[in-house]
mmCIF file of the C-alpha atoms, coordinates in Angstrom:
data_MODEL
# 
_entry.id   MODEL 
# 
loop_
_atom_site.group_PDB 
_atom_site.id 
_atom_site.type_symbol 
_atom_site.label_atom_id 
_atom_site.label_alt_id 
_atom_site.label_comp_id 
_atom_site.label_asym_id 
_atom_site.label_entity_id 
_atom_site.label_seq_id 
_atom_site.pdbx_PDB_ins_code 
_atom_site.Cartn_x 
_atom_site.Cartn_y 
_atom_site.Cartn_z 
_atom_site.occupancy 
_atom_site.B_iso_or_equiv 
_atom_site.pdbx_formal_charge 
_atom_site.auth_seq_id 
_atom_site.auth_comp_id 
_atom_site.auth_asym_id 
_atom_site.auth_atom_id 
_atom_site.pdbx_PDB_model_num 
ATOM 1   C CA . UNK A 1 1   ? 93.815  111.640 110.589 1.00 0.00 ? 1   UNK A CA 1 
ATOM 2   C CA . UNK A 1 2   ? 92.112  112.900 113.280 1.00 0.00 ? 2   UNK A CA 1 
ATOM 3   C CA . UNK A 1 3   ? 94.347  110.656 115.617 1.00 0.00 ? 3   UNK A CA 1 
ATOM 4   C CA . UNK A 1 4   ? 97.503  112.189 113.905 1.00 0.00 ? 4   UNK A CA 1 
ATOM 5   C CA . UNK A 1 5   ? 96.510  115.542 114.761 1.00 0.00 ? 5   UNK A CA 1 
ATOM 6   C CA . UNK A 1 6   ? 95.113  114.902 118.182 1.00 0.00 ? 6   UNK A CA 1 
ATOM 7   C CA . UNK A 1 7   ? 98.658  113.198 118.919 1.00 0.00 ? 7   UNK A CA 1 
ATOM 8   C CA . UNK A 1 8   ? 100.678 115.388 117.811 1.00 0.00 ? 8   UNK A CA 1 
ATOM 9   C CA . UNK A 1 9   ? 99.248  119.007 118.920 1.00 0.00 ? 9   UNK A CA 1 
ATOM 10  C CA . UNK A 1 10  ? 99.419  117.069 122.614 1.00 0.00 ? 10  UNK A CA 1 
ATOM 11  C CA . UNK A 1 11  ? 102.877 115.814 121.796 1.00 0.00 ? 11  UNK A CA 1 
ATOM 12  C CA . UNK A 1 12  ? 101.577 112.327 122.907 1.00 0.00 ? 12  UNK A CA 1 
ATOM 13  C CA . UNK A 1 13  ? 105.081 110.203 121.635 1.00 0.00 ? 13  UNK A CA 1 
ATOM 14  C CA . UNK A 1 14  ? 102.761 106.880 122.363 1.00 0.00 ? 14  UNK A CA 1 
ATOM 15  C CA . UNK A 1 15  ? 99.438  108.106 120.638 1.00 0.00 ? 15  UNK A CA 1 
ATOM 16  C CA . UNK A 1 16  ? 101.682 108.653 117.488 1.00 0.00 ? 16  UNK A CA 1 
ATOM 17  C CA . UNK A 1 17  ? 103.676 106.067 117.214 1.00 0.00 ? 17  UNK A CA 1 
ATOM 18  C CA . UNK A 1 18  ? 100.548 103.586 117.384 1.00 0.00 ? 18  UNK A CA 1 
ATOM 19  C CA . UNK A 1 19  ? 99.497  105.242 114.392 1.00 0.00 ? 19  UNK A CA 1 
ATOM 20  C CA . UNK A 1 20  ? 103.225 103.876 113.138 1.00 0.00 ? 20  UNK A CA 1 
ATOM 21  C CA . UNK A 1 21  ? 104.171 101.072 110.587 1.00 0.00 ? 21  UNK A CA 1 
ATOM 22  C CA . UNK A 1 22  ? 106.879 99.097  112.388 1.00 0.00 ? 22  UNK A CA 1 
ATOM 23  C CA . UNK A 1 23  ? 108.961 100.324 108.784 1.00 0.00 ? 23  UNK A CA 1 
ATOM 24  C CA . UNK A 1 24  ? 107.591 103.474 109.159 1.00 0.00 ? 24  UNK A CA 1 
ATOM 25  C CA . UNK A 1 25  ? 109.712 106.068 106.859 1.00 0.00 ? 25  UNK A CA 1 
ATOM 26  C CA . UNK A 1 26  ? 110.407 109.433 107.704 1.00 0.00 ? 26  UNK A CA 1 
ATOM 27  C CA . UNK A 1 27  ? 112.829 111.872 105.833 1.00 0.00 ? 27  UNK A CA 1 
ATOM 28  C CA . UNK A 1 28  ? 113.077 116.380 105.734 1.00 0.00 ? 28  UNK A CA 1 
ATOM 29  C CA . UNK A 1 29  ? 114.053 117.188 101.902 1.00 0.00 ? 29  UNK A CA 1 
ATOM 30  C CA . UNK A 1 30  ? 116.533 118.694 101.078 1.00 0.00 ? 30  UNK A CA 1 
ATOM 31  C CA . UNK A 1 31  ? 117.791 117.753 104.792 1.00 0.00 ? 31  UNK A CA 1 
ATOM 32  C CA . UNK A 1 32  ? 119.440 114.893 104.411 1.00 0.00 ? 32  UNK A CA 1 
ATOM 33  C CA . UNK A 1 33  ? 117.997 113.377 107.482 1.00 0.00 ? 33  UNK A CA 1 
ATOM 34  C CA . UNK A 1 34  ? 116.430 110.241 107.500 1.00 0.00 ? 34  UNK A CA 1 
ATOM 35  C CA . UNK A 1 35  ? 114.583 108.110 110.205 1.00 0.00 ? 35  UNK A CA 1 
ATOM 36  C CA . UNK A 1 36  ? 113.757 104.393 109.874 1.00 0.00 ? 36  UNK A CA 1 
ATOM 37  C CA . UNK A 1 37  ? 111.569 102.457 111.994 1.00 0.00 ? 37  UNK A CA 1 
ATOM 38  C CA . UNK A 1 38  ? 109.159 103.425 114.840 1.00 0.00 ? 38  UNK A CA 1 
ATOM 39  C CA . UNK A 1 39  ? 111.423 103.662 117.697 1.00 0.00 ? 39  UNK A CA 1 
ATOM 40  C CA . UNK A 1 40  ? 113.613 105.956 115.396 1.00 0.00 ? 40  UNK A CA 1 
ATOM 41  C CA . UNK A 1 41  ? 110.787 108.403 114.537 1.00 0.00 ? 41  UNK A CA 1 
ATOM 42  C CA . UNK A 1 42  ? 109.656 108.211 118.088 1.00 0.00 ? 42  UNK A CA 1 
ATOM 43  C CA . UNK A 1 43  ? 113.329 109.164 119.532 1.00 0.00 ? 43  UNK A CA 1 
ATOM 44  C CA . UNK A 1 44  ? 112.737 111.934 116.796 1.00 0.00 ? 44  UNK A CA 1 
ATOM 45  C CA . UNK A 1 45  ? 109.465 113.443 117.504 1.00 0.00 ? 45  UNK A CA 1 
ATOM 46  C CA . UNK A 1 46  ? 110.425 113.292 121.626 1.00 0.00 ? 46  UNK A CA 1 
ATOM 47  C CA . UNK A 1 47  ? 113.676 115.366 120.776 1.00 0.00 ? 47  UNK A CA 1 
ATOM 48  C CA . UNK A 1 48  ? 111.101 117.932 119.105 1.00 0.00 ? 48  UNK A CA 1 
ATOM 49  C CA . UNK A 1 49  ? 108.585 117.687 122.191 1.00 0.00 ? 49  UNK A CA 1 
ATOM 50  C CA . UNK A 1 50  ? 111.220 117.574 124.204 1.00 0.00 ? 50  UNK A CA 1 
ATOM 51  C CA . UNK A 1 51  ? 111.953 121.489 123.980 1.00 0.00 ? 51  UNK A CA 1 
ATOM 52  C CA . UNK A 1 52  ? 108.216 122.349 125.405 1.00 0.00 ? 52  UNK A CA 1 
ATOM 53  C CA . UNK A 1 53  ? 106.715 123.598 122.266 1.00 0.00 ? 53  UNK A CA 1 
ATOM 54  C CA . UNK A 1 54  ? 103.578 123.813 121.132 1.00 0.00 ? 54  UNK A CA 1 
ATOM 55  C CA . UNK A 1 55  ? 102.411 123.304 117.787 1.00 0.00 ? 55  UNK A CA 1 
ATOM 56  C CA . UNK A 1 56  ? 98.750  123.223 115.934 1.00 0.00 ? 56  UNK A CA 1 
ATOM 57  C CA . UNK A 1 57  ? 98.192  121.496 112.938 1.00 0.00 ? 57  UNK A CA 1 
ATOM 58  C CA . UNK A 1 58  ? 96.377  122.566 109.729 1.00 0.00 ? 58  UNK A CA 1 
ATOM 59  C CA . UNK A 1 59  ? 95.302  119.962 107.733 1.00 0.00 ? 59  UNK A CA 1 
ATOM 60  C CA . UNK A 1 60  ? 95.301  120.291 103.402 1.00 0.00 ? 60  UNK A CA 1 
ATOM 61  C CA . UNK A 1 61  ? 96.248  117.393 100.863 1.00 0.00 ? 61  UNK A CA 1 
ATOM 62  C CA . UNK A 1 62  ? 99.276  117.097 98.851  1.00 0.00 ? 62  UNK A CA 1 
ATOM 63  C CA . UNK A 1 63  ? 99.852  115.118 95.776  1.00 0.00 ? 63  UNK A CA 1 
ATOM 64  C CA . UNK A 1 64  ? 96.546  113.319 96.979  1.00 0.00 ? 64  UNK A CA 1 
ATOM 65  C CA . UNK A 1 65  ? 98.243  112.431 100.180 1.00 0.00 ? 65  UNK A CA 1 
ATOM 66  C CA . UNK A 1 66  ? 96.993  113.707 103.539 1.00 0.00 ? 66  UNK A CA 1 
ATOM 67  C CA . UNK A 1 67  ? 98.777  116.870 104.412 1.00 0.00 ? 67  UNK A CA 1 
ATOM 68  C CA . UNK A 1 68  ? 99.426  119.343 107.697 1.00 0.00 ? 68  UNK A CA 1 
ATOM 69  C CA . UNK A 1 69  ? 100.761 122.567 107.894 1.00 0.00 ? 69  UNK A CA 1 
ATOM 70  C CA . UNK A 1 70  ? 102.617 122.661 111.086 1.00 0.00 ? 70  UNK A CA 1 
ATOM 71  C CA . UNK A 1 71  ? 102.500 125.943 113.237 1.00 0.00 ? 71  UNK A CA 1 
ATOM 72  C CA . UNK A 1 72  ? 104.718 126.655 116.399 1.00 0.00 ? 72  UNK A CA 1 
ATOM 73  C CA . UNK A 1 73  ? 103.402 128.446 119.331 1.00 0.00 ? 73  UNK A CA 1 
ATOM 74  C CA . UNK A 1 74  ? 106.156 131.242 120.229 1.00 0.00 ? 74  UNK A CA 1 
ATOM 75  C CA . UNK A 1 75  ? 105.782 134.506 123.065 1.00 0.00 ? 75  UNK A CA 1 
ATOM 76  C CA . UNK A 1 76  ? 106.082 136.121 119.591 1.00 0.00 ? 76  UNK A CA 1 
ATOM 77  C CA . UNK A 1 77  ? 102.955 133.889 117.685 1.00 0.00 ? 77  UNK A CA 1 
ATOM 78  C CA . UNK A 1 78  ? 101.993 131.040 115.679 1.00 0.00 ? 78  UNK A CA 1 
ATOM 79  C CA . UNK A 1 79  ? 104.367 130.672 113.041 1.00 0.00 ? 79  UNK A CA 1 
ATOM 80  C CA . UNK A 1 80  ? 104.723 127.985 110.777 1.00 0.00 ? 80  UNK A CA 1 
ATOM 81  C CA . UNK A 1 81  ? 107.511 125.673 110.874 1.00 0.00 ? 81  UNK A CA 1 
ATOM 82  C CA . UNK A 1 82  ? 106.975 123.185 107.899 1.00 0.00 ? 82  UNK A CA 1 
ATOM 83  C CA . UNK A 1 83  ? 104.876 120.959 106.175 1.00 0.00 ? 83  UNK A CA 1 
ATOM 84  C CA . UNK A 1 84  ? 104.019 117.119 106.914 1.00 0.00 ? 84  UNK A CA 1 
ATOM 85  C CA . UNK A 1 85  ? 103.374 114.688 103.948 1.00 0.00 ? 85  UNK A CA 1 
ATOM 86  C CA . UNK A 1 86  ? 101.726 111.434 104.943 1.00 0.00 ? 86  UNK A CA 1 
ATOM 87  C CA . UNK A 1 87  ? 101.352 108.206 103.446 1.00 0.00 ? 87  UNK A CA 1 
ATOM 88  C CA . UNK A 1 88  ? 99.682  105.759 104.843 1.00 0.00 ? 88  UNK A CA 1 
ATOM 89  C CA . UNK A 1 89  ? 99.651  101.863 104.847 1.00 0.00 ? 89  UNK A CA 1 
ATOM 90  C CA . UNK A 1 90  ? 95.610  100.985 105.530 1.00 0.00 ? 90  UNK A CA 1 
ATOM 91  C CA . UNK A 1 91  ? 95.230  103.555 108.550 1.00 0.00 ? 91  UNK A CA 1 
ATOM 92  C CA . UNK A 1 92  ? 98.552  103.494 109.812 1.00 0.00 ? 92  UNK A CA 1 
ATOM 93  C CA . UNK A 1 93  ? 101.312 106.043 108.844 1.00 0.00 ? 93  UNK A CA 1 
ATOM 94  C CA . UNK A 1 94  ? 104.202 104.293 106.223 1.00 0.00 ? 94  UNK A CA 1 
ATOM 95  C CA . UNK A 1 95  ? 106.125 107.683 105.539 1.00 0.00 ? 95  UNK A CA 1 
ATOM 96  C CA . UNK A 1 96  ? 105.941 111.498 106.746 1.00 0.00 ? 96  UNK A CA 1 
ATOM 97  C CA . UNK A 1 97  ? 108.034 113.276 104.414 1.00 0.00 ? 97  UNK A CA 1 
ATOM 98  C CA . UNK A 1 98  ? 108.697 117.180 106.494 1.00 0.00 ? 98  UNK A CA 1 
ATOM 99  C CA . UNK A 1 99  ? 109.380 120.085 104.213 1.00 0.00 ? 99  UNK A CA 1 
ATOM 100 C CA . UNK A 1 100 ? 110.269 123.768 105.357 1.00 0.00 ? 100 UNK A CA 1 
ATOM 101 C CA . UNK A 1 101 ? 107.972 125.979 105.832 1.00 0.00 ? 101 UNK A CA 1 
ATOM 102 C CA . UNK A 1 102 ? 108.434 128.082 102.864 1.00 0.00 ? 102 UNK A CA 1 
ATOM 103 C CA . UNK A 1 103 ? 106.269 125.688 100.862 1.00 0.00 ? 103 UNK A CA 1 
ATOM 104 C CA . UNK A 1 104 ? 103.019 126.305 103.071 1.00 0.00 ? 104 UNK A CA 1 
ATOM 105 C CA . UNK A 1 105 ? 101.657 129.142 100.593 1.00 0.00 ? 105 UNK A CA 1 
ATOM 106 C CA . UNK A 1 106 ? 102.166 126.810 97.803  1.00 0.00 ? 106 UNK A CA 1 
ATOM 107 C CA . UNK A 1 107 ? 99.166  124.349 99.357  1.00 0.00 ? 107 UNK A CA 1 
ATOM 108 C CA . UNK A 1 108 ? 97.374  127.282 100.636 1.00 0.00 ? 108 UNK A CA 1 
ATOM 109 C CA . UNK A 1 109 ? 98.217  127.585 103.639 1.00 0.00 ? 109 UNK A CA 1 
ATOM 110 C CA . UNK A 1 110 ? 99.699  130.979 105.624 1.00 0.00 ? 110 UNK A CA 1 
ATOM 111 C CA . UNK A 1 111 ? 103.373 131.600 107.378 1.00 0.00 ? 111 UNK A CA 1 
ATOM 112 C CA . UNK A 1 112 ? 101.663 132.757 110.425 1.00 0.00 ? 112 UNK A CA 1 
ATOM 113 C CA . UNK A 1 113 ? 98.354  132.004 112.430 1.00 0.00 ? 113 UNK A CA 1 
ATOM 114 C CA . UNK A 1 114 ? 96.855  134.739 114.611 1.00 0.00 ? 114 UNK A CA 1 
ATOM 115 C CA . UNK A 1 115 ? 95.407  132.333 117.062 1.00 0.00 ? 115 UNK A CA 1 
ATOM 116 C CA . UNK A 1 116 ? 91.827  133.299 116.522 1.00 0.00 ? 116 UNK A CA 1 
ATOM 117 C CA . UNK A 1 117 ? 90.731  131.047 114.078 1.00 0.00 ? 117 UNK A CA 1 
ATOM 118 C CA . UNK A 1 118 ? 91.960  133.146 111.039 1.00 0.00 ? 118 UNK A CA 1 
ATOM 119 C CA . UNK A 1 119 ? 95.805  132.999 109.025 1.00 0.00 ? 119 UNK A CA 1 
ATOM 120 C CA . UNK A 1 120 ? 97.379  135.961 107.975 1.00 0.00 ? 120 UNK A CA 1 
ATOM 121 C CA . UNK A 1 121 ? 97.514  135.970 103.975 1.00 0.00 ? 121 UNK A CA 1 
ATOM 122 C CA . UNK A 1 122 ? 99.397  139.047 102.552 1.00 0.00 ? 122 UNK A CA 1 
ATOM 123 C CA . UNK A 1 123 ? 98.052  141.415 105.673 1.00 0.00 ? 123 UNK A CA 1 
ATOM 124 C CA . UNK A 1 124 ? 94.596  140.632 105.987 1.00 0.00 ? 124 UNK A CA 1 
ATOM 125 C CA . UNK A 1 125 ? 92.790  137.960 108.196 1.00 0.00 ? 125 UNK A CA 1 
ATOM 126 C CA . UNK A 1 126 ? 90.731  135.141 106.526 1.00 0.00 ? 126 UNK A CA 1 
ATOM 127 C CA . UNK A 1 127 ? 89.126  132.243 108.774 1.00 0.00 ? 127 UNK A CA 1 
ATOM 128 C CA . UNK A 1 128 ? 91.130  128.936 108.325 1.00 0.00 ? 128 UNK A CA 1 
ATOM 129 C CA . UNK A 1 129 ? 89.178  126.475 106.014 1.00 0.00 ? 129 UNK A CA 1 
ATOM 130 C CA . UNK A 1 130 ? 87.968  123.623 108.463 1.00 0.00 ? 130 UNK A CA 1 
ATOM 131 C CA . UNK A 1 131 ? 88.310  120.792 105.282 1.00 0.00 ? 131 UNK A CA 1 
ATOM 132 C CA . UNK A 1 132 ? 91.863  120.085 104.171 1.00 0.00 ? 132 UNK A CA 1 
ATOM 133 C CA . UNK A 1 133 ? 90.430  120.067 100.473 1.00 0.00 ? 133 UNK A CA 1 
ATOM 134 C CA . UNK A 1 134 ? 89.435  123.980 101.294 1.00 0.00 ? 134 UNK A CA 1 
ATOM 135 C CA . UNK A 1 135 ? 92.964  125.821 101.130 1.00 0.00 ? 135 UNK A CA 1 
ATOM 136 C CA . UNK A 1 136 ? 93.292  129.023 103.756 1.00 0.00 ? 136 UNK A CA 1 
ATOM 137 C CA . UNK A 1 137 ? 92.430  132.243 101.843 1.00 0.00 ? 137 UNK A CA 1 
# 
């Protein structure tokens, strides 16, 4: 996953959609948005680079599946903007399910990153857990 991450954090549209099924499946509950297919995702993720931002991911698992906290890099800080769901087809990508950020606590993960290495959890600062089976805090 270490592709996935180094893709996405450089907002490399070809890096990530190698890592693609051709029938790749990606959806935003409740959204109903849905994108089908690897050009579709791609035209996706380059609107979302498209707007300059940066983002860092934090990696943690979810129902067994490879997970990411995704954080935003604002003038105002890192805050978290949602949480990516893989599931993966050998070691390519088959779905990304994208949930809003208000779930990250529930997987352990903060709402905000100080940029130092450490989340903010309920005020104070705790280093982020390097393993995604080591929840933040």
């Amino acid at each position: 996953m270490a592709k996935f991450v180094t893709a996405y954090e450089s907002a490399d549209i070809d890096a990530l959609v190698a890592l693609l099924t051709d029938d790749v499946f990606m959806s935003m509950p409740p959204i109903p948005l849905e994108y089908r297919g690897r050009d579709s995702v791609a035209r996706f993720c380059a609107f979302i680079f498209g707007s300059a931002p940066t983002y860092e991911l934090v990696a943690t698992r979810a129902n067994g599946q490879p997970a990411f906290g995704v954080y935003r890099h604002t003038p105002t800080g890192i805050h978290g903007s949602g949480l990516f769901v893989l599931t993966l087809a050998g070691d390519r990508i088959d779905a990304m399910t994208v949930f809003e950020n208000t779930v990250l606590p529930r997987f352990g993960l903060p709402i905000e990153l100080d940029g130092n290495g450490t989340c903010a959890t309920d005020g104070a600062r705790v280093p982020l857990c390097p393993r995604p089976d080591q929840p933040c805090g």
